[in-house]
mmCIF file of C-alpha atoms in Angstrom:
data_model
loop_
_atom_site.group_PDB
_atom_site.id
_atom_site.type_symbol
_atom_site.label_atom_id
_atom_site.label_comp_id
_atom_site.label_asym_id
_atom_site.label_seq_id
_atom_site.Cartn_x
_atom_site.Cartn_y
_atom_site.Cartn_z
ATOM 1 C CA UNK A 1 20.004 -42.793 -3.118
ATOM 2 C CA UNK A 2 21.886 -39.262 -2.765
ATOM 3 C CA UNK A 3 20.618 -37.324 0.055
ATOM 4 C CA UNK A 4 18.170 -33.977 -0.374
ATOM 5 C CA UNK A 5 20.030 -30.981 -0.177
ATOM 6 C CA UNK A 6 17.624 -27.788 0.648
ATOM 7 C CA UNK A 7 17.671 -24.561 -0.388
ATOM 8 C CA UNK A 8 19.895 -22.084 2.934
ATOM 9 C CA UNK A 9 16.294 -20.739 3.992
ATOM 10 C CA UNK A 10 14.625 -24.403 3.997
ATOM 11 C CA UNK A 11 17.945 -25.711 5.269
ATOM 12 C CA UNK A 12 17.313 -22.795 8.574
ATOM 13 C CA UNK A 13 13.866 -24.361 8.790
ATOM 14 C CA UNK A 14 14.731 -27.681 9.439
ATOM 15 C CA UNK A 15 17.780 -26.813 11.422
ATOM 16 C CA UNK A 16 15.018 -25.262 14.248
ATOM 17 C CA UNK A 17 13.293 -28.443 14.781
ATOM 18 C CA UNK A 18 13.624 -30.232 18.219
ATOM 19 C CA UNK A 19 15.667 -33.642 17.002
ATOM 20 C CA UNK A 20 12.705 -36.351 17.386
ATOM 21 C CA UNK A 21 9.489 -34.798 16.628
ATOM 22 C CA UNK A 22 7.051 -35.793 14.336
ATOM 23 C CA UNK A 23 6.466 -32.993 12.005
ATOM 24 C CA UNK A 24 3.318 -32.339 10.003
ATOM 25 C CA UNK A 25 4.649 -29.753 7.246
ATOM 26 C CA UNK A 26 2.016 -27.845 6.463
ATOM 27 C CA UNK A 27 2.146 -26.313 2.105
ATOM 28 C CA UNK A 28 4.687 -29.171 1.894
ATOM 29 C CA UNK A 29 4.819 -28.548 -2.070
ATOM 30 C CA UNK A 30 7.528 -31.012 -3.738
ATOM 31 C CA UNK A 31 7.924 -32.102 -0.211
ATOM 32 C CA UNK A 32 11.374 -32.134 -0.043
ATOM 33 C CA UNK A 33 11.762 -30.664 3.903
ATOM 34 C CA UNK A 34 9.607 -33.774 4.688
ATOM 35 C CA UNK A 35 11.990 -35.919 2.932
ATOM 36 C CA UNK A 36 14.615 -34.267 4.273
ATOM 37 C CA UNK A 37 13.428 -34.427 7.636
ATOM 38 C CA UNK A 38 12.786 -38.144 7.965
ATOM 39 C CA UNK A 39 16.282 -38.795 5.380
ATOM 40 C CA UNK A 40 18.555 -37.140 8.202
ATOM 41 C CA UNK A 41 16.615 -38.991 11.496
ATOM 42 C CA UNK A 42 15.683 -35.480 12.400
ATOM 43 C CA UNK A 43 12.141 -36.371 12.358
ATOM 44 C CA UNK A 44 10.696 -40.159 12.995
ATOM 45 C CA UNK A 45 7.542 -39.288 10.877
ATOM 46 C CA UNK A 46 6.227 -36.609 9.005
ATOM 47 C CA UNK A 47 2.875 -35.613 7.909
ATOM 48 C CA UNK A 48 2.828 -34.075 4.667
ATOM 49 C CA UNK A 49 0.128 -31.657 3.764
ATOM 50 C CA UNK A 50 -0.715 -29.252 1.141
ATOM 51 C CA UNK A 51 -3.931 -27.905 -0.195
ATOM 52 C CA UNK A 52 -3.430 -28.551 -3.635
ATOM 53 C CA UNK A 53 -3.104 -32.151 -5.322
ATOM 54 C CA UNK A 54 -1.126 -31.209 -8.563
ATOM 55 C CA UNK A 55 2.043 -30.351 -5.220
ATOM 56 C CA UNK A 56 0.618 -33.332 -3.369
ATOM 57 C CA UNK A 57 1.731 -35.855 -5.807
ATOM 58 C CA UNK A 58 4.945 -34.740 -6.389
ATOM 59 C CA UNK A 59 5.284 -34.913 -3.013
ATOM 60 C CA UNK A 60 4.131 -38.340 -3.407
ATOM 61 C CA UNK A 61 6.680 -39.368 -6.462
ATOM 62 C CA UNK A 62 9.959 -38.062 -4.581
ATOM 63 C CA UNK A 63 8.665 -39.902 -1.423
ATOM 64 C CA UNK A 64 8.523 -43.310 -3.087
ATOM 65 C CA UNK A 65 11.331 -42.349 -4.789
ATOM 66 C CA UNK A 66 12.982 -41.894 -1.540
ATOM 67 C CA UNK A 67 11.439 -45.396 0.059
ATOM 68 C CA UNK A 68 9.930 -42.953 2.635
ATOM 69 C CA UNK A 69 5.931 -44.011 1.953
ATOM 70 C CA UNK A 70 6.116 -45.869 5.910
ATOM 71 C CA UNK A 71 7.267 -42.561 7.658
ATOM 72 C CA UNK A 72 5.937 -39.666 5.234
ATOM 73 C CA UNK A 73 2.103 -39.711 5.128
ATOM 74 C CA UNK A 74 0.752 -37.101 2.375
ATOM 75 C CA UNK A 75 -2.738 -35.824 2.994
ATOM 76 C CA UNK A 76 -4.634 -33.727 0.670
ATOM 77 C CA UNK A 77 -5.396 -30.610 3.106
ATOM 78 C CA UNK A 78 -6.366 -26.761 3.502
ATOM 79 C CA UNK A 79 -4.295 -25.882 6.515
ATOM 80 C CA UNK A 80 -4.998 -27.911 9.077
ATOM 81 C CA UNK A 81 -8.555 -29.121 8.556
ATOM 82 C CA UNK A 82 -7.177 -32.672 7.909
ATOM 83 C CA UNK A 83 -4.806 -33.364 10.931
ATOM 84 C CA UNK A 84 -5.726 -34.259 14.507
ATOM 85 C CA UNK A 85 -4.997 -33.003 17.493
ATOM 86 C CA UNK A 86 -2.047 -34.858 19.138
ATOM 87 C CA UNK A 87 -1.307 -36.666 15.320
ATOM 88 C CA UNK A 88 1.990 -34.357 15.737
ATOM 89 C CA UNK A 89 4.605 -32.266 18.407
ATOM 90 C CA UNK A 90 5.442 -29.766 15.659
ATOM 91 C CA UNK A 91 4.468 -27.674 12.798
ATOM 92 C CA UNK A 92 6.227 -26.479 9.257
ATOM 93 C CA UNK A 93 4.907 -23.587 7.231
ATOM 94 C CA UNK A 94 6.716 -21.482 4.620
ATOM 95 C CA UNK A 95 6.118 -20.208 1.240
ATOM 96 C CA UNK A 96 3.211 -18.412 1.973
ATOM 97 C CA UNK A 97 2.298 -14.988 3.173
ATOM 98 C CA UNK A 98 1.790 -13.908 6.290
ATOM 99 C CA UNK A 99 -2.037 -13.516 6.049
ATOM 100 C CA UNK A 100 -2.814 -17.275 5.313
ATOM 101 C CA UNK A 101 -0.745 -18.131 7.748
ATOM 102 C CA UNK A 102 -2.558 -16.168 10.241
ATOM 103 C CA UNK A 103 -5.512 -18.005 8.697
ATOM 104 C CA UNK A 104 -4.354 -21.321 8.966
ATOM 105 C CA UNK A 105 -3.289 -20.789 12.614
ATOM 106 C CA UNK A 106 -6.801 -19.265 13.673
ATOM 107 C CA UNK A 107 -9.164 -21.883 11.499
ATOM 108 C CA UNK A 108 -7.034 -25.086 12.823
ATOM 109 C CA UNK A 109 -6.301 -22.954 16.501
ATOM 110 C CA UNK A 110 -7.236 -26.117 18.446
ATOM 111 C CA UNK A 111 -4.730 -28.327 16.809
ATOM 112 C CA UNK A 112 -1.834 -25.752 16.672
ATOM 113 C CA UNK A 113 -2.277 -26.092 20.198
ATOM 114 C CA UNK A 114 -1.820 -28.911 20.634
ATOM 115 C CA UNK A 115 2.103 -28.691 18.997
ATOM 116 C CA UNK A 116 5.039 -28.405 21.072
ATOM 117 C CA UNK A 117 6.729 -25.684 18.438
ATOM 118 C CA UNK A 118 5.820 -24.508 15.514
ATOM 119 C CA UNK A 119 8.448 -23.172 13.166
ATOM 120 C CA UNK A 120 6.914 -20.635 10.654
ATOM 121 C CA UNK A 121 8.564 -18.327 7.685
ATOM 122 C CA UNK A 122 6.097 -15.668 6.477
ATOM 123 C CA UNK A 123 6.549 -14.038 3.411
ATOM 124 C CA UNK A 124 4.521 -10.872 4.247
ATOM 125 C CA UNK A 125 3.352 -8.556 6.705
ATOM 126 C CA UNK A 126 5.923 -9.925 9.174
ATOM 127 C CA UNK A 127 5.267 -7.470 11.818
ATOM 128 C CA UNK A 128 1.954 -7.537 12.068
ATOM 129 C CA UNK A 129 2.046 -11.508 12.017
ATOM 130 C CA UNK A 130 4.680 -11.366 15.080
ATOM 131 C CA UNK A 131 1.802 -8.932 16.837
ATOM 132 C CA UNK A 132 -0.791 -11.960 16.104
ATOM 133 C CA UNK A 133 1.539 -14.204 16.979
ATOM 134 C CA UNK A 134 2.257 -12.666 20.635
ATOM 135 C CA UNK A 135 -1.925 -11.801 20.838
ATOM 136 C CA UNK A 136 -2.649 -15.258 20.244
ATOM 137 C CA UNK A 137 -0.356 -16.156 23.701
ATOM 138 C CA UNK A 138 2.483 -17.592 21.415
ATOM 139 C CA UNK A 139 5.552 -17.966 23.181
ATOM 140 C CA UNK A 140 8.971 -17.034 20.766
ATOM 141 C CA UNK A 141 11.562 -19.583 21.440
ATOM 142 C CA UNK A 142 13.723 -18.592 18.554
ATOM 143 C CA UNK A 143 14.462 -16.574 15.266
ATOM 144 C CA UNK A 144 16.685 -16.370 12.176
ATOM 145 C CA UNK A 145 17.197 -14.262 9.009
ATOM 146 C CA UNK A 146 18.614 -15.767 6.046
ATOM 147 C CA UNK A 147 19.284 -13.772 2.703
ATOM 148 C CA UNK A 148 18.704 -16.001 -0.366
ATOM 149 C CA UNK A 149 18.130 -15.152 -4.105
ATOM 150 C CA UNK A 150 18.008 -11.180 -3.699
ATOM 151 C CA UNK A 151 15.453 -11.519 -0.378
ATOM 152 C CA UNK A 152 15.615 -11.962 3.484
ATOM 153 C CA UNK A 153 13.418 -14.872 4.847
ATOM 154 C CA UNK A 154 12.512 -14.176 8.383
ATOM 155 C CA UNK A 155 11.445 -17.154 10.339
ATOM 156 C CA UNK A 156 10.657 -17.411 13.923
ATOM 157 C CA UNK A 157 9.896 -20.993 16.634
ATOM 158 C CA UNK A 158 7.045 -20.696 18.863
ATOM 159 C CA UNK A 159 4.830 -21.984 20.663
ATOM 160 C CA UNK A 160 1.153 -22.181 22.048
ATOM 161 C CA UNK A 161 1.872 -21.093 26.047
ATOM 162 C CA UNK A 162 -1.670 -20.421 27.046
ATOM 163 C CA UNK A 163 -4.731 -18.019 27.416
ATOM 164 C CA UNK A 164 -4.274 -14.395 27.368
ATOM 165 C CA UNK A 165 -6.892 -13.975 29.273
ATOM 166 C CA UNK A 166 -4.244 -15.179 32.489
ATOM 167 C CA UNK A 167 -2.059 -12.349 33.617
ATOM 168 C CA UNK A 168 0.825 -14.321 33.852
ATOM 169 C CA UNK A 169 0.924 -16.195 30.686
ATOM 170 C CA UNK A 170 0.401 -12.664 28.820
ATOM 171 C CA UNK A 171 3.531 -11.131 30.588
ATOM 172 C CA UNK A 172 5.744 -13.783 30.079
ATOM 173 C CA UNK A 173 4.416 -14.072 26.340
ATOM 174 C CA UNK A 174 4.624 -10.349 25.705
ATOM 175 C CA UNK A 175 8.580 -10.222 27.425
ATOM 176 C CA UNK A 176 9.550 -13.108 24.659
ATOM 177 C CA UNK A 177 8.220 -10.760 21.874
ATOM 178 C CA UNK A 178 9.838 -7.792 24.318
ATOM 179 C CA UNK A 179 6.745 -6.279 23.600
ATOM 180 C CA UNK A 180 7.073 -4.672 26.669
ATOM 181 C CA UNK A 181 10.517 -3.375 26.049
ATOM 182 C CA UNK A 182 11.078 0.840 25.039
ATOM 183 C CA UNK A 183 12.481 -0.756 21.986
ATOM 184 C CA UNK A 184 9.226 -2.644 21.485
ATOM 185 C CA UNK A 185 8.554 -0.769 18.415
ATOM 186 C CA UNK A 186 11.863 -2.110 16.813
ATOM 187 C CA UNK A 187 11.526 -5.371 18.361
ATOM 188 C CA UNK A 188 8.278 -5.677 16.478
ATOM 189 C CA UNK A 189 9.656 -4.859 13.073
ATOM 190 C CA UNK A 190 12.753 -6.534 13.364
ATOM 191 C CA UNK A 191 12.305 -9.361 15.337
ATOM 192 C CA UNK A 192 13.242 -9.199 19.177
ATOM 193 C CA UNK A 193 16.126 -11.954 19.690
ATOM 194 C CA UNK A 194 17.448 -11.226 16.132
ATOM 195 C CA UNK A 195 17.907 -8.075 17.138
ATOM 196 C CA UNK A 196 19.352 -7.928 20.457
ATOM 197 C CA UNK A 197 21.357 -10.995 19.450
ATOM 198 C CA UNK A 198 22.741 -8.105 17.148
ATOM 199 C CA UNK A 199 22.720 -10.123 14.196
ATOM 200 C CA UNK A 200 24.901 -8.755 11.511
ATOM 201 C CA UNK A 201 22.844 -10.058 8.486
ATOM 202 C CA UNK A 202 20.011 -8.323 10.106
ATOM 203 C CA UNK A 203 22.253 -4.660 10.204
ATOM 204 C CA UNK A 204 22.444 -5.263 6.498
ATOM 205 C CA UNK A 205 19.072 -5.871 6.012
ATOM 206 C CA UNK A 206 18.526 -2.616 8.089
ATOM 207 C CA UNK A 207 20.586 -0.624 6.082
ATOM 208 C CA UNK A 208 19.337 -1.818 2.695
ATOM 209 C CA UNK A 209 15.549 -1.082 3.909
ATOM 210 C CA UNK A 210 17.165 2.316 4.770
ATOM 211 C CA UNK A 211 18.280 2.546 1.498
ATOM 212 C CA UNK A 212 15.257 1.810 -0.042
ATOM 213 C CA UNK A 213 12.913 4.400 1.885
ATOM 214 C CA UNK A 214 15.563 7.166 1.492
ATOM 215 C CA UNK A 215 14.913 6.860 -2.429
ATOM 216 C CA UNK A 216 10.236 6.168 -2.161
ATOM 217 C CA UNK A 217 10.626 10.016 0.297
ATOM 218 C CA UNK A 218 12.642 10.991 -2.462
ATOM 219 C CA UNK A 219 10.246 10.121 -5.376
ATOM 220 C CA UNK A 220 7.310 11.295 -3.000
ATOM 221 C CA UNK A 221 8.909 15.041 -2.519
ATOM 222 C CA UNK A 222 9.364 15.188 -6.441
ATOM 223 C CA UNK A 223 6.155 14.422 -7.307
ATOM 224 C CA UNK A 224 3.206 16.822 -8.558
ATOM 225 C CA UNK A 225 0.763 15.859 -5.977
ATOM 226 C CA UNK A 226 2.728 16.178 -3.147
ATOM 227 C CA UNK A 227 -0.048 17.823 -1.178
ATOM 228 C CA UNK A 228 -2.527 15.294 -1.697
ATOM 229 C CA UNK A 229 -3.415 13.503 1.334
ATOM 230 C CA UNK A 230 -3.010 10.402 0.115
ATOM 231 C CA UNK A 231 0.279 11.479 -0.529
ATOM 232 C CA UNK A 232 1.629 13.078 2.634
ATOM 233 C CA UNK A 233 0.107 10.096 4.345
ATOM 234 C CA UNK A 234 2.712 7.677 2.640
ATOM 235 C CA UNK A 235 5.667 10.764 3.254
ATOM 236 C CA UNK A 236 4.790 10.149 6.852
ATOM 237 C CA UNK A 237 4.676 6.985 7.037
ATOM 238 C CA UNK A 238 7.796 6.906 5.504
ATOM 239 C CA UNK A 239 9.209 9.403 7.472
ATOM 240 C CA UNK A 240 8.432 6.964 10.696
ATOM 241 C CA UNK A 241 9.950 4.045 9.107
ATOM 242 C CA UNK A 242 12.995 5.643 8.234
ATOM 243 C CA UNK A 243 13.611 7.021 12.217
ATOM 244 C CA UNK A 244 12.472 3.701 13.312
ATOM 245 C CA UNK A 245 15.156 1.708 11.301
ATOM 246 C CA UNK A 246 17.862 4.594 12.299
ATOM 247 C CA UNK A 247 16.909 3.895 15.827
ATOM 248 C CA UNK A 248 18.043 0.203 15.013
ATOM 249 C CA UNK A 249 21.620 1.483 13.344
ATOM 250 C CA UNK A 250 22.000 3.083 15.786
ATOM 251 C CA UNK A 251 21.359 0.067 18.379
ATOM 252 C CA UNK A 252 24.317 -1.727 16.807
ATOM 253 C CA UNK A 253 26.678 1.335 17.138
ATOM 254 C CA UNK A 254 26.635 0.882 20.511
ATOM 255 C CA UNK A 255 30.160 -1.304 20.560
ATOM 256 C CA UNK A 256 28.687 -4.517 21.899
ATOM 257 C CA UNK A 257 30.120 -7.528 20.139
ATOM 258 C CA UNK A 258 27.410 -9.155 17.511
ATOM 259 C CA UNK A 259 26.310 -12.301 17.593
ATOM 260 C CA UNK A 260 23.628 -14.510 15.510
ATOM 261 C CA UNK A 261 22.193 -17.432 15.247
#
C-alpha cells in the first residue's frame, strides 16, 4: 500500500506531535493526518472525529483501505462532545476558523484538559485566538508558519498548564505568549517564538501584509467619504497595523542571525 503523503501545512502538523501519543484529530475530514499518523508509528492510535458524516465515511473508506480499522476509531462528533477525558494525550484541529475553535476548546474545556498538547492551526482571527489561548492558562510550547497555495498557515502546540486564577501559573503562561514582553503587541500578532526565533518566512509574510495595508490606506484616502467615521475608523486602524508590522521589520534589521523552525 503506498504511504500518505500530506499536504507541507498538514505535513507541519503532524511533524509537532510528541512520537507516541494517541491522537484524537478533531474535523478529521478525509482523515488522512490520522492515517498518516498511525502509517508512520508516530501515533499508536488515533481517534478520528468530525461533525459531519458525509467526511466521516471517507474517513472510514481510506482507513479500511489502509487496514488501519484496529488503531483508527472514527466517531461521528461536534468537537469534543463524543470523546472522554483521558481517551487521548493529544489533540489535532485545522481547517477551521479560529472562532469554532475557540468554541470547541471552551464547550469540551474539561477534556482538552485533560491532553498533554494540543496542536491547533486556525484559519482566522489568529491573534485574538492566541489572547484566548494564553486567558484560558494555555501554555505555548511551540509554533510554525508555513506558506502553501497563495496563504500562510499559522499553527501553534500548547497546552492546558492550570488555573489563572494562581499567580504563578498566569506568569509563567503569559511569559510563553511574552505577553508580558514591550513587544507584546507584536508578539500577539505574530506569534512570540516565531518571531524572536526570527523566522524568515515570517519577515515575508510581514512584508507582504505591509504591502497589502499600504494599498486598503491608499484606497481609503481616495475615497469620497473619507470623513465618515466609519471611514477614518478603518484609516486608523490601518494606520496602527501598518506601525505595528514596521515595528516587526524593523526587529529583524537588527543583524541577529535568523533562525526557524
Amino acid at each position: 500500500m503506498a504511504e500518505i503523503i500530506l499536504s507541507n501545512r498538514m505535513q507541519a502538523l503532524t511533524d509537532m506531535v510528541t512520537p507516541g501519543t494517541v491522537i484524537t484529530d478533531v474535523g478529521c475530514d478525509h482523515g488522512f493526518v490520522s492515517v498518516y499518523l498511525v502509517q508512520k508509528g508516530i501515533s499508536p492510535r488515533v481517534i478520528a472525529m468530525d461533525v459531519r458524516s458525509g467526511p466521516l465515511e471517507h474517513a472510514r473508506e481510506h482507513i479500511r483501505e489502509y487496514g488501519l480499522e484496529d488503531r483508527i476509531e472514527t466517531r461521528l462528533s461536534d468537537g469534543l462532545h463524543s470523546l472522554k477525558t483521558g481517551e487521548a494525550a493529544g489533540m489535532i484541529c485545522a481547517g477551521m476558523g479560529g472562532p469554532l475553535m475557540e468554541k470547541i476548546l471552551t464547550e469540551g474545556r474539561e477534556q482538552a484538559k485533560g491532553f498533554r498538547e494540543l496542536i491547533l492551526q486556525p484559519q482566522s482571527e489568529i491573534p485574538h485566538f492566541r489572547t484566548f489561548l494564553m486567558e484560558e492558562g494555555y501554555l505555548l510550547m511551540d509554533e510554525n508558519i508555513i506558506y502553501e497555495e497563495g496563504k500562510y498557515y499559522f499553527m501553534m502546540k500548547v497546552r492546558w498548564l492550570g488555573e489563572m486564577s494562581e499567580d504563578a501559573v498566569r506568569s509563567q503562561v503569559r511569559e510563553s505568549w511574552k505577553a508580558d514582553d514591550a513587544a507584546s503587541g507584536l508578539a500577539g500578532q505574530l506569534g512570540p517564538i516565531l518571531l524572536y526565533r526570527k523566522c524568515p518566512l515570517l519577515l515575508n509574510y510581514v512584508e507582504w501584509q505591509l504591502a497589502e495595508h499600504r494599498k486598503i490606506a491608499k484606497r481609503l484616502e481616495q475615497e469620497a467619504d473619507a470623513a465618515n467615521p466609519k471611514t477614518m475608523w478603518r484609516r486608523q486602524e490601518i494606520a496602527e497595523e501598518t506601525a505595528l508590522l514596521t515595528r516587526a521589520l524593523e526587529w529583524y534589521d537588527n543583524g541577529k542571525e535568523p533562525d526557524c523552525i
